[in-house]
PDB file of C-alpha atoms in Angstrom:
ATOM      1  CA  MET A   1     -51.716 131.364 -94.708  1.00 65.00           C
ATOM      2  CA  TYR A   2     -51.625 129.537 -98.064  1.00 72.00           C
ATOM      3  CA  SER A   3     -51.919 125.829 -98.804  1.00 76.00           C
ATOM      4  CA  SER A   4     -49.227 124.291-101.021  1.00 79.00           C
ATOM      5  CA  GLU A   5     -51.620 124.366-103.965  1.00 82.00           C
ATOM      6  CA  GLU A   6     -52.582 128.009-103.365  1.00 80.00           C
ATOM      7  CA  LEU A   7     -48.934 128.992-102.938  1.00 80.00           C
ATOM      8  CA  GLY A   8     -47.997 127.256-106.200  1.00 85.00           C
ATOM      9  CA  SER A   9     -50.796 129.097-107.980  1.00 88.00           C
ATOM     10  CA  LEU A  10     -49.672 132.409-106.462  1.00 91.00           C
ATOM     11  CA  TYR A  11     -46.066 131.743-107.553  1.00 92.00           C
ATOM     12  CA  THR A  12     -47.277 131.149-111.104  1.00 92.00           C
ATOM     13  CA  THR A  13     -49.336 134.341-111.073  1.00 94.00           C
ATOM     14  CA  ILE A  14     -46.447 136.436-109.738  1.00 95.00           C
ATOM     15  CA  VAL A  15     -43.989 135.007-112.270  1.00 95.00           C
ATOM     16  CA  GLU A  16     -46.447 135.708-115.101  1.00 95.00           C
ATOM     17  CA  ILE A  17     -46.819 139.309-113.931  1.00 96.00           C
ATOM     18  CA  LEU A  18     -43.049 139.740-113.603  1.00 96.00           C
ATOM     19  CA  ARG A  19     -42.546 138.400-117.128  1.00 95.00           C
ATOM     20  CA  ARG A  20     -44.822 141.192-118.383  1.00 96.00           C
ATOM     21  CA  PHE A  21     -42.460 143.690-116.725  1.00 96.00           C
ATOM     22  CA  PRO A  22     -38.960 142.488-117.692  1.00 94.00           C
ATOM     23  CA  SER A  23     -37.278 145.648-116.371  1.00 95.00           C
ATOM     24  CA  GLY A  24     -38.966 145.188-112.990  1.00 95.00           C
ATOM     25  CA  ILE A  25     -42.057 146.442-111.207  1.00 96.00           C
ATOM     26  CA  SER A  26     -42.548 148.321-107.949  1.00 95.00           C
ATOM     27  CA  GLU A  27     -44.175 146.649-104.961  1.00 95.00           C
ATOM     28  CA  TYR A  28     -47.176 148.972-105.251  1.00 94.00           C
ATOM     29  CA  ASN A  29     -47.694 148.173-108.932  1.00 95.00           C
ATOM     30  CA  LEU A  30     -47.253 144.451-108.287  1.00 95.00           C
ATOM     31  CA  LEU A  31     -49.959 144.686-105.608  1.00 94.00           C
ATOM     32  CA  LYS A  32     -52.221 146.482-108.085  1.00 93.00           C
ATOM     33  CA  GLU A  33     -51.628 143.707-110.629  1.00 94.00           C
ATOM     34  CA  LEU A  34     -52.269 140.995-108.018  1.00 93.00           C
ATOM     35  CA  ALA A  35     -55.488 142.731-106.942  1.00 91.00           C
ATOM     36  CA  THR A  36     -56.886 142.147-110.437  1.00 91.00           C
ATOM     37  CA  GLU A  37     -56.229 138.392-110.179  1.00 89.00           C
ATOM     38  CA  GLU A  38     -58.796 136.063-108.651  1.00 81.00           C
ATOM     39  CA  ASN A  39     -58.058 134.257-105.392  1.00 77.00           C
ATOM     40  CA  CYS A  40     -54.660 135.872-104.783  1.00 81.00           C
ATOM     41  CA  GLY A  41     -55.637 137.324-101.440  1.00 83.00           C
ATOM     42  CA  PHE A  42     -54.189 140.753-102.194  1.00 87.00           C
ATOM     43  CA  THR A  43     -56.338 143.863-102.597  1.00 85.00           C
ATOM     44  CA  THR A  44     -55.522 147.537-102.951  1.00 80.00           C
ATOM     45  CA  ASP A  45     -58.074 148.214-100.177  1.00 84.00           C
ATOM     46  CA  SER A  46     -55.521 146.825 -97.759  1.00 83.00           C
ATOM     47  CA  LEU A  47     -53.320 149.862 -98.444  1.00 83.00           C
ATOM     48  CA  ALA A  48     -55.806 152.292 -96.904  1.00 85.00           C
ATOM     49  CA  GLU A  49     -54.590 151.979 -93.303  1.00 91.00           C
ATOM     50  CA  ASN A  50     -51.020 151.882 -92.017  1.00 91.00           C
ATOM     51  CA  PHE A  51     -51.368 148.610 -90.128  1.00 93.00           C
ATOM     52  CA  THR A  52     -53.079 146.673 -92.920  1.00 91.00           C
ATOM     53  CA  MET A  53     -50.589 148.174 -95.380  1.00 92.00           C
ATOM     54  CA  PHE A  54     -47.736 146.790 -93.237  1.00 93.00           C
ATOM     55  CA  GLN A  55     -49.412 143.380 -93.050  1.00 93.00           C
ATOM     56  CA  THR A  56     -49.933 143.320 -96.817  1.00 92.00           C
ATOM     57  CA  HIS A  57     -46.337 144.389 -97.436  1.00 94.00           C
ATOM     58  CA  PHE A  58     -45.035 141.749 -95.044  1.00 94.00           C
ATOM     59  CA  LEU A  59     -47.101 138.942 -96.583  1.00 93.00           C
ATOM     60  CA  LEU A  60     -46.131 139.921-100.110  1.00 95.00           C
ATOM     61  CA  PHE A  61     -42.429 139.985 -99.222  1.00 96.00           C
ATOM     62  CA  HIS A  62     -42.819 136.686 -97.366  1.00 94.00           C
ATOM     63  CA  VAL A  63     -44.246 135.136-100.533  1.00 95.00           C
ATOM     64  CA  LEU A  64     -41.590 136.784-102.732  1.00 96.00           C
ATOM     65  CA  TYR A  65     -38.721 135.409-100.635  1.00 96.00           C
ATOM     66  CA  LYS A  66     -40.329 131.939-100.654  1.00 94.00           C
ATOM     67  CA  LEU A  67     -40.714 132.246-104.436  1.00 94.00           C
ATOM     68  CA  LYS A  68     -37.061 133.277-104.742  1.00 94.00           C
ATOM     69  CA  ASP A  69     -36.015 130.147-102.832  1.00 92.00           C
ATOM     70  CA  HIS A  70     -38.353 128.023-104.973  1.00 92.00           C
ATOM     71  CA  LEU A  71     -36.937 129.414-108.231  1.00 92.00           C
ATOM     72  CA  GLU A  72     -33.341 128.983-107.100  1.00 89.00           C
ATOM     73  CA  THR A  73     -33.998 125.441-105.840  1.00 89.00           C
ATOM     74  CA  HIS A  74     -35.332 124.523-109.260  1.00 87.00           C
ATOM     75  CA  LYS A  75     -32.324 126.265-110.841  1.00 81.00           C
ATOM     76  CA  ALA A  76     -34.643 128.361-112.958  1.00 78.00           C
ATOM     77  CA  GLU A  77     -34.310 132.020-112.053  1.00 89.00           C
ATOM     78  CA  THR A  78     -33.982 134.297-109.078  1.00 90.00           C
ATOM     79  CA  LEU A  79     -35.674 137.444-107.852  1.00 92.00           C
ATOM     80  CA  GLU A  80     -34.407 140.890-107.061  1.00 93.00           C
ATOM     81  CA  ILE A  81     -36.645 142.020-104.201  1.00 94.00           C
ATOM     82  CA  HIS A  82     -36.953 145.668-103.231  1.00 93.00           C
ATOM     83  CA  CYS A  83     -40.032 147.810-102.648  1.00 90.00           C
ATOM     84  CA  LEU A  84     -39.093 149.959-105.652  1.00 92.00           C
ATOM     85  CA  LYS A  85     -38.124 147.106-107.959  1.00 95.00           C
ATOM     86  CA  ILE A  86     -39.081 143.454-108.076  1.00 96.00           C
ATOM     87  CA  GLN A  87     -37.495 141.731-111.048  1.00 95.00           C
ATOM     88  CA  LEU A  88     -36.816 138.239-112.379  1.00 94.00           C
ATOM     89  CA  HIS A  89     -33.205 137.468-113.275  1.00 92.00           C
ATOM     90  CA  SER A  90     -31.383 134.476-114.643  1.00 87.00           C
ATOM     91  CA  LEU A  91     -29.326 132.641-112.038  1.00 78.00           C
ATOM     92  CA  THR A  92     -26.109 133.478-113.885  1.00 71.00           C
ATOM     93  CA  PHE A  93     -26.899 137.184-113.400  1.00 56.00           C
ATOM     94  CA  THR A  94     -26.677 136.907-109.629  1.00 52.00           C
ATOM     95  CA  ARG A  95     -24.392 133.913-109.098  1.00 51.00           C
ATOM     96  CA  ASN A  96     -21.297 136.061-108.475  1.00 51.00           C
ATOM     97  CA  ILE A  97     -23.164 138.404-106.137  1.00 51.00           C
ATOM     98  CA  ASP A  98     -24.744 135.512-104.226  1.00 50.00           C
ATOM     99  CA  ASN A  99     -21.327 134.011-103.601  1.00 49.00           C
ATOM    100  CA  LEU A 100     -20.372 137.225-101.807  1.00 47.00           C
ATOM    101  CA  VAL A 101     -23.563 137.469 -99.743  1.00 53.00           C
ATOM    102  CA  LYS A 102     -23.750 134.827 -97.026  1.00 59.00           C
ATOM    103  CA  SER A 103     -26.813 136.067 -95.151  1.00 72.00           C
ATOM    104  CA  ASP A 104     -29.735 138.288 -95.942  1.00 85.00           C
ATOM    105  CA  PRO A 105     -31.261 139.825 -92.800  1.00 89.00           C
ATOM    106  CA  LEU A 106     -34.301 141.080 -94.716  1.00 90.00           C
ATOM    107  CA  LYS A 107     -34.995 137.612 -96.065  1.00 92.00           C
ATOM    108  CA  ASP A 108     -34.673 136.175 -92.563  1.00 93.00           C
ATOM    109  CA  TYR A 109     -37.051 138.823 -91.235  1.00 94.00           C
ATOM    110  CA  TYR A 110     -39.764 138.298 -93.869  1.00 94.00           C
ATOM    111  CA  LEU A 111     -39.589 134.508 -93.809  1.00 93.00           C
ATOM    112  CA  ASP A 112     -40.257 134.450 -90.056  1.00 94.00           C
ATOM    113  CA  LEU A 113     -44.031 134.855 -89.716  1.00 93.00           C
ATOM    114  CA  GLN A 114     -43.607 135.537 -85.988  1.00 95.00           C
ATOM    115  CA  ASN A 115     -42.317 138.982 -87.005  1.00 94.00           C
ATOM    116  CA  LEU A 116     -45.703 139.663 -88.568  1.00 94.00           C
ATOM    117  CA  GLN A 117     -47.619 138.277 -85.610  1.00 94.00           C
ATOM    118  CA  LYS A 118     -45.710 140.219 -82.964  1.00 96.00           C
ATOM    119  CA  THR A 119     -45.815 143.580 -84.772  1.00 95.00           C
ATOM    120  CA  THR A 120     -48.585 145.756 -83.340  1.00 95.00           C
ATOM    121  CA  GLU A 121     -50.362 148.803 -84.719  1.00 94.00           C
ATOM    122  CA  ASP A 122     -48.330 150.939 -82.297  1.00 96.00           C
ATOM    123  CA  ASP A 123     -45.095 149.416 -83.649  1.00 94.00           C
ATOM    124  CA  VAL A 124     -46.109 150.304 -87.204  1.00 94.00           C
ATOM    125  CA  GLU A 125     -47.039 153.855 -86.219  1.00 93.00           C
ATOM    126  CA  GLU A 126     -43.668 154.251 -84.463  1.00 94.00           C
ATOM    127  CA  LEU A 127     -41.817 152.926 -87.527  1.00 90.00           C
ATOM    128  CA  LEU A 128     -43.649 155.362 -89.784  1.00 90.00           C
ATOM    129  CA  LYS A 129     -43.033 158.261 -87.415  1.00 91.00           C
ATOM    130  CA  SER A 130     -39.325 157.427 -87.348  1.00 88.00           C
ATOM    131  CA  PHE A 131     -39.238 157.131 -91.139  1.00 85.00           C
ATOM    132  CA  TRP A 132     -40.843 160.545 -91.659  1.00 85.00           C
ATOM    133  CA  MET A 133     -38.492 162.173 -89.142  1.00 81.00           C
ATOM    134  CA  GLN A 134     -35.493 160.713 -90.992  1.00 78.00           C
ATOM    135  CA  TRP A 135     -36.995 161.749 -94.327  1.00 80.00           C
ATOM    136  CA  LYS A 136     -37.482 165.316 -93.077  1.00 78.00           C
ATOM    137  CA  SER A 137     -33.867 165.422 -91.900  1.00 73.00           C
ATOM    138  CA  TYR A 138     -32.708 164.081 -95.257  1.00 75.00           C
ATOM    139  CA  GLN A 139     -34.797 166.684 -97.111  1.00 78.00           C
ATOM    140  CA  GLU A 140     -33.247 169.463 -95.010  1.00 78.00           C
ATOM    141  CA  ARG A 141     -29.686 168.155 -95.420  1.00 85.00           C
ATOM    142  CA  ASN A 142     -29.134 168.974 -99.106  1.00 87.00           C
ATOM    143  CA  PRO A 143     -30.297 172.610 -98.941  1.00 90.00           C
ATOM    144  CA  SER A 144     -28.208 173.006 -95.787  1.00 92.00           C
ATOM    145  CA  LEU A 145     -25.139 171.653 -97.576  1.00 92.00           C
ATOM    146  CA  GLN A 146     -25.806 174.138-100.374  1.00 92.00           C
ATOM    147  CA  VAL A 147     -25.774 176.987 -97.837  1.00 93.00           C
ATOM    148  CA  LEU A 148     -22.306 175.802 -96.837  1.00 94.00           C
ATOM    149  CA  GLY A 149     -21.320 175.500-100.495  1.00 94.00           C
ATOM    150  CA  LEU A 150     -20.775 171.735-100.305  1.00 94.00           C
ATOM    151  CA  PRO A 151     -21.867 168.790-102.480  1.00 92.00           C
ATOM    152  CA  GLU A 152     -24.373 166.155-101.295  1.00 86.00           C
ATOM    153  CA  ASP A 153     -21.624 163.603-100.671  1.00 87.00           C
ATOM    154  CA  ALA A 154     -19.502 165.856 -98.443  1.00 89.00           C
ATOM    155  CA  SER A 155     -17.821 164.026 -95.580  1.00 90.00           C
ATOM    156  CA  THR A 156     -18.261 164.959 -91.928  1.00 91.00           C
ATOM    157  CA  GLU A 157     -14.711 166.323 -91.881  1.00 93.00           C
ATOM    158  CA  GLU A 158     -15.356 168.488 -94.956  1.00 94.00           C
ATOM    159  CA  ILE A 159     -18.572 169.813 -93.434  1.00 94.00           C
ATOM    160  CA  GLU A 160     -16.937 170.700 -90.113  1.00 94.00           C
ATOM    161  CA  LYS A 161     -13.956 172.358 -91.834  1.00 95.00           C
ATOM    162  CA  ARG A 162     -16.168 174.421 -94.148  1.00 95.00           C
ATOM    163  CA  TYR A 163     -18.423 175.404 -91.252  1.00 94.00           C
ATOM    164  CA  ARG A 164     -15.475 176.698 -89.186  1.00 94.00           C
ATOM    165  CA  ILE A 165     -14.204 178.728 -92.154  1.00 94.00           C
ATOM    166  CA  LEU A 166     -17.623 180.282 -92.819  1.00 94.00           C
ATOM    167  CA  VAL A 167     -18.262 181.047 -89.139  1.00 93.00           C
ATOM    168  CA  LYS A 168     -14.938 182.928 -88.901  1.00 92.00           C
ATOM    169  CA  LYS A 169     -15.637 184.784 -92.127  1.00 92.00           C
ATOM    170  CA  HIS A 170     -19.264 185.783 -91.386  1.00 93.00           C
ATOM    171  CA  HIS A 171     -19.303 186.181 -87.585  1.00 92.00           C
ATOM    172  CA  PRO A 172     -20.946 189.527 -86.687  1.00 91.00           C
ATOM    173  CA  ASP A 173     -18.196 190.272 -84.116  1.00 91.00           C
ATOM    174  CA  LYS A 174     -15.676 190.129 -86.974  1.00 88.00           C
ATOM    175  CA  GLY A 175     -17.691 192.420 -89.258  1.00 90.00           C
ATOM    176  CA  GLY A 176     -19.755 189.699 -90.942  1.00 90.00           C
ATOM    177  CA  ASN A 177     -23.413 189.853 -91.927  1.00 90.00           C
ATOM    178  CA  PRO A 178     -25.677 188.632 -89.063  1.00 92.00           C
ATOM    179  CA  GLU A 179     -28.249 187.167 -91.494  1.00 93.00           C
ATOM    180  CA  THR A 180     -25.631 185.165 -93.383  1.00 93.00           C
ATOM    181  CA  PHE A 181     -24.152 183.994 -90.095  1.00 94.00           C
ATOM    182  CA  GLN A 182     -27.587 182.851 -88.891  1.00 94.00           C
ATOM    183  CA  LYS A 183     -28.189 180.941 -92.150  1.00 94.00           C
ATOM    184  CA  ILE A 184     -24.876 179.132 -91.671  1.00 94.00           C
ATOM    185  CA  GLN A 185     -25.739 178.290 -88.047  1.00 94.00           C
ATOM    186  CA  THR A 186     -29.204 176.997 -89.007  1.00 91.00           C
ATOM    187  CA  ALA A 187     -27.799 174.942 -91.895  1.00 91.00           C
ATOM    188  CA  MET A 188     -25.217 173.340 -89.626  1.00 92.00           C
ATOM    189  CA  GLU A 189     -27.874 172.567 -87.010  1.00 89.00           C
ATOM    190  CA  HIS A 190     -29.968 170.772 -89.661  1.00 84.00           C
ATOM    191  CA  ILE A 191     -26.953 168.793 -90.833  1.00 87.00           C
ATOM    192  CA  ARG A 192     -26.035 167.739 -87.300  1.00 85.00           C
ATOM    193  CA  ASN A 193     -29.615 166.638 -86.644  1.00 78.00           C
ATOM    194  CA  SER A 194     -29.847 164.589 -89.842  1.00 72.00           C
TER     195      SER A 194
END
């Protein structure tokens, strides 16, 4: 991994980059910035394949969580860590939130290098497959809710109630339009599968 000296240098480089982006920076853009720095060990080439992309992501988040601990130990600052936004904050910004949060499962995951070592290419492919299936379901959910005439934040009870009303109203045996009825059925199937 990194020696203490290399890790200290990497911390400094990351903090300097984050200071240039006071409103935060995405993981991808941080990786691009790090790739331009000498001896950081991060390259954008590592994003070409799923497995190396996972390894790069894991190592970056490992370093970010170690940096967060380092900053907090020295009572300097803290980090907000998310793939869409990595941002430096003053400790007073997060002190109240931190008092509420006792454990951080993501931090625990990324700080344990055994999680990196035991994750195989097949594991990464399965994770990505699962992600894309969930994403597809999510993408189908909103249009399906629109077919039922419901908002995105509709509860399960609201969805079921609206579905029953529309089925009664548009059922072909009760004089309803078969095409409208089929659209309602398909929309409800998508919602149930999401």
